[in-house]
Amino acid sequence: MSSTDLDTFRAETRAWLEANCPTEMRDGVRNEETICWGGRNWEFISDAQRDWLNVMAAKGWTVPTWPVEYGGAGMDRAHDKILSEELVRLKARLPLQSFGIWMLGPALLAFGSHEQKLQYLPPIARGEVRWCQGYSEPGAGSDLASVQTKADSDGDDYIVNGQKVWTSYADKADCIFALVRTDRDAKKHLGISFLLIDMDSKGVSTKPIRLISGSSPFCETFFDDVRVPKANVVGMEHRGWDVAKHLLTHEREMISGGGAGLLGSRALGAILEEQGGEMDASTRAEALVCEVDALAIGLTLERYKDQAEAGGGVGDASAMLKYQGTELNKRRHELLMSAGGTEALTWDGTHGGLAADWLRTKANSIEGGTSEVMLSIVSRRILGLPG
Amino acid sequence: MSEDETMLQDAARGFLDGAAPVSHLRGLRDAGKTLDAKLWADMAAMGWTGVLVPEDAGGSDMGHAAAGILANEMGKTLVTSPFLSTAVIAATALRQVASDRATAALAQIAEGKVIYALAVDEGHKHAPENTQLQAVADGNGFRLTGSKGFVVDGSNADRLLVLAQSDTGLTLFDVPADRDGITRTASAMIDARDAASVDFADVQATGDDVVGTVGDAMTVLRPALEAGQAALAAEMAGLAAGAFEMTVAYLKERKQFGIEIGRFQALQHRAAHLWCESEVTASAVRNAGRMLDEDADNATMAVSLAKARATSTAKLAVIEGVQMHGGIGMTDAFDMGFFMKRGRVAAEWLGDYGYHAERVAAARGF
Ligand SMILES: Cc1cc2nc3c(=O)[nH]c(=O)nc-3n(C[C@H](O)[C@H](O)[C@H](O)COP(=O)(O)OP(=O)(O)OC[C@H]3O[C@@H](n4cnc5c(N)ncnc54)[C@H](O)[C@@H]3O)c2cc1C
Ligand SMILES: Cc1cc2nc3c(=O)[nH]c(=O)nc-3n(C[C@H](O)[C@H](O)[C@H](O)COP(=O)(O)OP(=O)(O)OC[C@H]3O[C@@H](n4cnc5c(N)ncnc54)[C@H](O)[C@@H]3O)c2cc1C
């Protein structure tokens, strides 16, 4: 692939986006309120949001790197990068974000059968089905492999009983990918299956949990004699741990990107100056360090993604990316709060969701595996220190 | 890394493991020396001294990314040579100038026949713009008077690049180190490497000795400093990697309380944190080399980012390196102290963390 090909692609992409991205979708706002999650019951906030999703999905550009037959555009990393850059350049909102895109999709692409991919991936790409993640349980957080939700064999089906917790958007999602115990006699890592369950199934219920940031996007999820076809297992029965871990590497890579605030974006210092006027010496010093780290972490994310195409998957290094990206994001939001001063202390101040955002970032180093767990992964799997 | 880069790295590591492990620096120090002429000649023979010298001046012209790979490998075993001063900084300065004299000087660098030192700072922090050393016009030439400190490789140098203040502004001179009126005093550096104080008392310099244009040193010096900063960042990333490797090996081998100390999570997580920091710094270092090769006029932020990150990571690596070795880390017989001392000198050379973080901030608009 020559650089002229890429230049042509960039020019064509730019022109197409100019022509097809609705003006309302070009305000550069990418926050909770403007996200398009899609799903069976999704209510578009505007016609523009619906149109934007539809034109992008038709081109396979909601999931550019997925194969065309599964709803993507079959792009390589170089083209995908250009598309992202052009979307940023246009200040376009993302047409669709979802756990299906970030997590289930990559896991299905790696472990799913052809039939499963055909069945599940295109609806994710078109934003028709919304997924949530059923990993954590009251007794299984960092020690995820000790999940107890059980799936007992009954002919061609399983009967699922148990409870998940911290299930983000379980009350909004159409389906859940869950870790369930299919073999209670095996060692804990070897008795787990990765199971796809429709949330409309009889016996599934959810109960929202309110977060410190005020919103309640996550839930307890209960399974009470839920019947699920065995055909819904992804990968081999009892070997769901492999699928689960692979999915987590993608989840972690995704979470790390949210924090890095990176090369294309605005400098933290500039935002702080605009927000709080003059910075005091200690805030400024911290902002300098944050800026240096943010740029370097951004480069690291790009470097690993570039390597991934050649070698396939970021793998264990996703633990490093997540640790660095999320810890940075917490530092940045502490600074934003400090620059905002007393004005940042109200829910509805002129800074809008600043306090809510600040509180939300505290979860970044917990969800998808805590920072301590990330360091343990690096220690054991990358440095080879004895467990 | 590209295949070529990996090959260069492997070749460099192979050579340096034999020719210049850390014991080489220890040997020089114990013998009271700061230069191994044979090592420098070998580097020339391999094309390293000409890494940034154009091919028509006899160089290998491999570029800044390649210079960074070499510096990185040198950093891992604290290789002592005038590579940065001469092959990176002086070569980059001289290649900004289209003159027969500059071309001849570049050829000498490529052949390993000359050692250069950059005499720029006068106070205790890197600040080229604060230069006080005077270049007073005298006929067709100048007379230089003033003092430079922390002239890295200043005692071993054959020639000096001297930054001076003339009545039209900063001017860079290229003079032989033994010219009348120059007095060099070697400093007893903590890293056991060469740095000197250099006094200039009415030193004659001709118009020919000016590198580039009178009153416009920065056109020549800025690229040279940035090349040096990027390569130094690469060296420091290597230094951090070298210290880290020793530390992780020790964690796996040392036993206390009946088990390897690497089983204690308090140490595991600190080692893991350090590795994460090193990976982030490695990205900044590579980016700096690439930017200097591809878009040198706009590389300032990338270079300062690399030097800032490398400075903080090297500091962390040597602090943790000594601490996790316990008592033995404090002994001179053990190598970790060499890493710590070189790390501190490299932190100051060509601008410390604060200097470079400010440059990043300026480039980012605050
Ligand atoms: C906002 C948010 C959204 C989430 N969304 C989802 C979701 O959609 N689906 C889902 O399945 N889960 C979700 N989670 C759950 C998340 O994955 C878990 O909270 C996380 O894995 C930690 O588990 P835990 O809460 O049980 O904490 P615990 O595992 O009990 O950890 C408590 C503390 O102990 C530390 N710790 C635990 N083990 C070790 C160890 N071996 N070494 C050192 N320290 C240790 C942890 O780092 C932590 O600091 C979400 C969490 C949050 C906060
Ligand atoms: C300058 C100096 C003067 C000294 N003077 C004296 C003296 O006068 N008399 C005397 O008897 N001794 C003296 N000591 C020895 C000193 O007390 C020991 O060096 C110290 O107790 C550490 O022991 P160690 O060197 O064997 O390191 P180690 O015990 O091998 O420790 C290596 C690393 O592992 C860590 N580590 C070890 N166990 C654990 C654990 N369970 N959890 C987490 N981390 C762990 C340590 O914190 C350290 O970072 C001196 C040491 C120095 C450096």
Tab-separated table of N, CA and C in Angstrom, chain A residues 261-270 273 279 284 287-289 291-293 295-297 299-300 303-304 307 317 319-320 323-324 372-373 375-376 378-380 382-387, chain B residues 1 244 248 251-252 260 262-265 267-273 275-284 286-287 290 301 305 308-309 312 353-354 356-358 360-361 364-366:
chain	number	residue	atom	x	y	z
A	261	GLY	N	-6.285	11.413	26.395
A	261	GLY	CA	-6.549	12.809	26.043
A	261	GLY	C	-5.565	13.420	25.065
A	262	LEU	N	-5.365	12.839	23.993
A	262	LEU	CA	-4.078	12.624	23.366
A	262	LEU	C	-3.654	13.624	22.343
A	263	LEU	N	-2.866	13.157	21.423
A	263	LEU	CA	-2.153	14.052	20.526
A	263	LEU	C	-3.071	15.045	19.834
A	264	GLY	N	-4.206	14.570	19.351
A	264	GLY	CA	-5.076	15.462	18.606
A	264	GLY	C	-5.828	16.431	19.506
A	265	SER	N	-5.924	16.106	20.769
A	265	SER	CA	-6.837	16.871	21.611
A	265	SER	C	-6.169	18.096	22.218
A	266	ARG	N	-6.934	18.865	22.963
A	266	ARG	CA	-6.408	20.110	23.521
A	266	ARG	C	-5.538	19.867	24.731
A	267	ALA	N	-4.627	20.795	24.957
A	267	ALA	CA	-3.745	20.690	26.107
A	267	ALA	C	-4.524	20.929	27.383
A	268	LEU	N	-4.209	20.115	28.374
A	268	LEU	CA	-4.837	20.285	29.671
A	268	LEU	C	-4.595	21.699	30.210
A	269	GLY	N	-3.362	22.166	30.062
A	269	GLY	CA	-3.020	23.491	30.581
A	269	GLY	C	-3.877	24.585	29.975
A	270	ALA	N	-4.131	24.462	28.673
A	270	ALA	CA	-4.946	25.468	28.000
A	270	ALA	C	-6.377	25.448	28.537
A	273	GLU	N	-6.376	27.029	32.004
A	273	GLU	CA	-6.267	28.481	31.973
A	273	GLU	C	-7.606	29.113	31.635
A	279	MET	N	-3.201	29.949	36.819
A	279	MET	CA	-2.980	28.774	37.659
A	279	MET	C	-1.954	29.110	38.727
A	284	ARG	N	0.031	24.452	38.285
A	284	ARG	CA	0.701	24.532	36.992
A	284	ARG	C	1.764	23.434	36.863
A	287	ALA	N	0.122	20.269	36.219
A	287	ALA	CA	-0.429	20.250	34.862
A	287	ALA	C	0.671	19.972	33.841
A	288	LEU	N	1.854	20.512	34.074
A	288	LEU	CA	2.970	20.253	33.168
A	288	LEU	C	3.281	18.763	33.116
A	289	VAL	N	3.380	18.162	34.279
A	289	VAL	CA	3.710	16.732	34.324
A	289	VAL	C	2.611	15.921	33.637
A	291	GLU	N	0.645	16.887	31.298
A	291	GLU	CA	0.683	17.101	29.855
A	291	GLU	C	1.769	16.222	29.218
A	292	VAL	N	2.932	16.229	29.838
A	292	VAL	CA	4.032	15.389	29.356
A	292	VAL	C	3.589	13.925	29.327
A	293	ASP	N	2.986	13.486	30.410
A	293	ASP	CA	2.581	12.082	30.490
A	293	ASP	C	1.476	11.760	29.484
A	295	LEU	N	0.840	13.106	26.569
A	295	LEU	CA	1.371	12.995	25.210
A	295	LEU	C	2.110	11.669	25.030
A	296	ALA	N	2.912	11.325	26.026
A	296	ALA	CA	3.716	10.107	25.899
A	296	ALA	C	2.842	8.852	25.974
A	297	ILE	N	1.801	8.888	26.799
A	297	ILE	CA	0.890	7.735	26.872
A	297	ILE	C	0.113	7.615	25.563
A	299	LEU	N	1.206	8.431	22.614
A	299	LEU	CA	2.130	7.816	21.653
A	299	LEU	C	2.253	6.315	21.898
A	300	THR	N	2.188	5.940	23.161
A	300	THR	CA	2.342	4.521	23.498
A	300	THR	C	1.147	3.710	23.004
A	303	ARG	N	1.594	3.334	19.374
A	303	ARG	CA	2.688	2.397	19.082
A	303	ARG	C	2.196	0.958	19.234
A	304	TYR	N	1.463	0.700	20.303
A	304	TYR	CA	0.989	-0.661	20.503
A	304	TYR	C	-0.064	-1.064	19.481
A	307	GLN	N	1.761	-1.958	16.360
A	307	GLN	CA	2.379	-3.280	16.475
A	307	GLN	C	1.340	-4.385	16.368
A	317	ALA	N	-0.034	-6.485	27.248
A	317	ALA	CA	0.360	-5.075	27.373
A	317	ALA	C	-0.863	-4.179	27.563
A	319	ALA	N	-2.771	-4.361	29.865
A	319	ALA	CA	-2.772	-4.054	31.304
A	319	ALA	C	-1.969	-2.783	31.570
A	320	MET	N	-0.836	-2.663	30.894
A	320	MET	CA	-0.003	-1.457	31.033
A	320	MET	C	-0.749	-0.239	30.503
A	323	TYR	N	-3.597	0.716	32.890
A	323	TYR	CA	-3.058	1.301	34.125
A	323	TYR	C	-2.616	2.745	33.873
A	324	GLN	N	-1.839	2.956	32.843
A	324	GLN	CA	-1.316	4.297	32.577
A	324	GLN	C	-2.434	5.270	32.197
A	372	GLU	N	-4.445	-2.391	40.597
A	372	GLU	CA	-3.608	-3.370	41.292
A	372	GLU	C	-3.550	-4.681	40.509
A	373	VAL	N	-4.688	-5.068	39.958
A	373	VAL	CA	-4.713	-6.292	39.159
A	373	VAL	C	-3.871	-6.101	37.887
A	375	LEU	N	-1.222	-4.236	37.589
A	375	LEU	CA	0.196	-4.341	37.971
A	375	LEU	C	0.580	-5.793	38.232
A	376	SER	N	-0.344	-6.563	38.785
A	376	SER	CA	-0.041	-7.979	39.014
A	376	SER	C	0.107	-8.725	37.687
A	378	VAL	N	1.163	-7.408	34.845
A	378	VAL	CA	2.475	-7.023	34.305
A	378	VAL	C	3.576	-7.782	35.035
A	379	SER	N	3.458	-7.810	36.352
A	379	SER	CA	4.497	-8.433	37.163
A	379	SER	C	4.674	-9.904	36.809
A	380	ARG	N	3.571	-10.605	36.719
A	380	ARG	CA	3.668	-12.038	36.499
A	380	ARG	C	3.884	-12.397	35.040
A	382	ILE	N	4.468	-10.394	32.264
A	382	ILE	CA	5.467	-9.709	31.433
A	382	ILE	C	6.859	-9.766	32.073
A	383	LEU	N	6.929	-9.509	33.377
A	383	LEU	CA	8.240	-9.525	34.033
A	383	LEU	C	8.639	-10.917	34.514
A	384	GLY	N	7.674	-11.820	34.575
A	384	GLY	CA	7.989	-13.180	34.991
A	384	GLY	C	8.383	-13.301	36.454
A	385	LEU	N	7.881	-12.387	37.288
A	385	LEU	CA	8.154	-12.516	38.718
A	385	LEU	C	7.318	-13.662	39.280
A	386	PRO	N	7.846	-14.352	40.283
A	386	PRO	CA	7.131	-15.533	40.798
A	386	PRO	C	5.804	-15.145	41.444
A	387	GLY	N	4.761	-15.966	41.192
A	387	GLY	CA	3.419	-15.649	41.689
A	387	GLY	C	3.282	-15.978	43.092
B	1	MET	N	9.777	-1.342	15.491
B	1	MET	CA	11.064	-1.103	14.821
B	1	MET	C	11.121	-1.818	13.482
B	244	PHE	N	16.905	-1.574	35.332
B	244	PHE	CA	15.695	-2.377	35.565
B	244	PHE	C	15.979	-3.867	35.411
B	248	VAL	N	15.180	-6.606	38.270
B	248	VAL	CA	14.239	-7.727	38.142
B	248	VAL	C	14.967	-9.050	38.345
B	251	LEU	N	15.347	-9.541	42.006
B	251	LEU	CA	14.081	-9.905	42.664
B	251	LEU	C	13.800	-11.401	42.520
B	252	LYS	N	14.269	-11.970	41.421
B	252	LYS	CA	14.009	-13.399	41.190
B	252	LYS	C	15.003	-14.286	41.930
B	260	GLU	N	11.906	-15.946	47.422
B	260	GLU	CA	12.441	-14.870	46.589
B	260	GLU	C	11.712	-13.570	46.934
B	262	GLY	N	11.034	-11.278	45.065
B	262	GLY	CA	10.128	-10.982	43.958
B	262	GLY	C	8.729	-11.539	44.161
B	263	ARG	N	8.542	-12.328	45.216
B	263	ARG	CA	7.184	-12.801	45.537
B	263	ARG	C	6.405	-11.793	46.372
B	264	PHE	N	7.101	-10.811	46.919
B	264	PHE	CA	6.385	-9.818	47.736
B	264	PHE	C	5.697	-8.806	46.827
B	265	GLN	N	4.377	-8.684	47.010
B	265	GLN	CA	3.625	-7.823	46.094
B	265	GLN	C	4.051	-6.353	46.185
B	267	LEU	N	6.924	-5.241	46.253
B	267	LEU	CA	7.996	-5.034	45.279
B	267	LEU	C	7.509	-5.298	43.856
B	268	GLN	N	6.675	-6.313	43.684
B	268	GLN	CA	6.151	-6.635	42.348
B	268	GLN	C	5.487	-5.431	41.706
B	269	HIS	N	4.629	-4.780	42.479
B	269	HIS	CA	3.864	-3.679	41.889
B	269	HIS	C	4.753	-2.487	41.563
B	270	ARG	N	5.787	-2.292	42.368
B	270	ARG	CA	6.695	-1.196	42.039
B	270	ARG	C	7.511	-1.518	40.793
B	271	ALA	N	7.910	-2.761	40.682
B	271	ALA	CA	8.642	-3.160	39.465
B	271	ALA	C	7.735	-3.029	38.244
B	272	ALA	N	6.478	-3.440	38.400
B	272	ALA	CA	5.532	-3.364	37.275
B	272	ALA	C	5.277	-1.908	36.894
B	273	HIS	N	5.134	-1.058	37.890
B	273	HIS	CA	4.928	0.372	37.622
B	273	HIS	C	6.120	0.927	36.836
B	275	TRP	N	8.124	-0.681	34.897
B	275	TRP	CA	8.089	-1.182	33.515
B	275	TRP	C	7.083	-0.387	32.688
B	276	CYS	N	5.926	-0.113	33.268
B	276	CYS	CA	4.908	0.663	32.554
B	276	CYS	C	5.468	2.052	32.203
B	277	GLU	N	6.159	2.658	33.134
B	277	GLU	CA	6.762	3.969	32.876
B	277	GLU	C	7.793	3.872	31.752
B	278	SER	N	8.580	2.816	31.771
B	278	SER	CA	9.624	2.657	30.750
B	278	SER	C	9.023	2.505	29.359
B	279	GLU	N	7.907	1.793	29.276
B	279	GLU	CA	7.259	1.612	27.974
B	279	GLU	C	6.761	2.947	27.422
B	280	VAL	N	6.195	3.747	28.290
B	280	VAL	CA	5.693	5.055	27.853
B	280	VAL	C	6.859	5.930	27.398
B	281	THR	N	7.944	5.880	28.127
B	281	THR	CA	9.116	6.672	27.755
B	281	THR	C	9.714	6.187	26.437
B	282	ALA	N	9.732	4.883	26.246
B	282	ALA	CA	10.272	4.339	24.989
B	282	ALA	C	9.512	4.902	23.790
B	283	SER	N	8.201	5.084	23.937
B	283	SER	CA	7.407	5.638	22.835
B	283	SER	C	7.836	7.065	22.528
B	284	ALA	N	8.051	7.842	23.584
B	284	ALA	CA	8.444	9.240	23.392
B	284	ALA	C	9.830	9.322	22.756
B	286	ARG	N	11.323	7.062	20.754
B	286	ARG	CA	11.251	6.686	19.334
B	286	ARG	C	10.623	7.784	18.500
B	287	ASN	N	9.590	8.377	19.064
B	287	ASN	CA	8.907	9.453	18.351
B	287	ASN	C	9.858	10.624	18.080
B	290	ARG	N	12.152	9.765	15.182
B	290	ARG	CA	11.387	9.768	13.930
B	290	ARG	C	11.079	11.193	13.490
B	301	MET	N	8.867	19.873	20.230
B	301	MET	CA	8.030	19.298	21.272
B	301	MET	C	8.333	17.811	21.463
B	305	LEU	N	9.671	16.287	24.897
B	305	LEU	CA	8.852	15.249	25.518
B	305	LEU	C	9.728	14.043	25.861
B	308	ALA	N	12.231	14.906	28.750
B	308	ALA	CA	11.531	15.007	30.031
B	308	ALA	C	11.163	13.617	30.552
B	309	ARG	N	10.532	12.830	29.702
B	309	ARG	CA	10.116	11.494	30.131
B	309	ARG	C	11.316	10.630	30.501
B	312	SER	N	12.667	11.496	33.936
B	312	SER	CA	11.911	11.018	35.100
B	312	SER	C	11.966	9.498	35.212
B	353	TYR	N	14.404	18.187	33.654
B	353	TYR	CA	12.975	17.899	33.465
B	353	TYR	C	12.161	19.183	33.300
B	354	GLY	N	12.388	20.132	34.199
B	354	GLY	CA	11.588	21.361	34.174
B	354	GLY	C	11.796	22.142	32.886
B	356	HIS	N	12.541	21.018	29.943
B	356	HIS	CA	11.868	20.392	28.798
B	356	HIS	C	10.350	20.357	28.965
B	357	ALA	N	9.882	20.194	30.188
B	357	ALA	CA	8.431	20.226	30.400
B	357	ALA	C	7.884	21.603	30.014
B	358	GLU	N	8.625	22.658	30.314
B	358	GLU	CA	8.188	24.005	29.922
B	358	GLU	C	8.128	24.147	28.402
B	360	VAL	N	7.536	21.717	26.314
B	360	VAL	CA	6.343	20.988	25.867
B	360	VAL	C	5.114	21.874	26.092
B	361	ALA	N	5.046	22.478	27.265
B	361	ALA	CA	3.889	23.324	27.583
B	361	ALA	C	3.782	24.479	26.586
B	364	ARG	N	2.416	23.402	23.452
B	364	ARG	CA	1.003	23.036	23.573
B	364	ARG	C	0.131	24.236	23.914
B	365	GLY	N	0.750	25.387	23.982
B	365	GLY	CA	-0.053	26.595	24.102
B	365	GLY	C	-0.444	26.994	25.515
B	366	PHE	N	0.393	26.669	26.503
B	366	PHE	CA	0.148	27.257	27.829
B	366	PHE	C	1.428	27.465	28.597
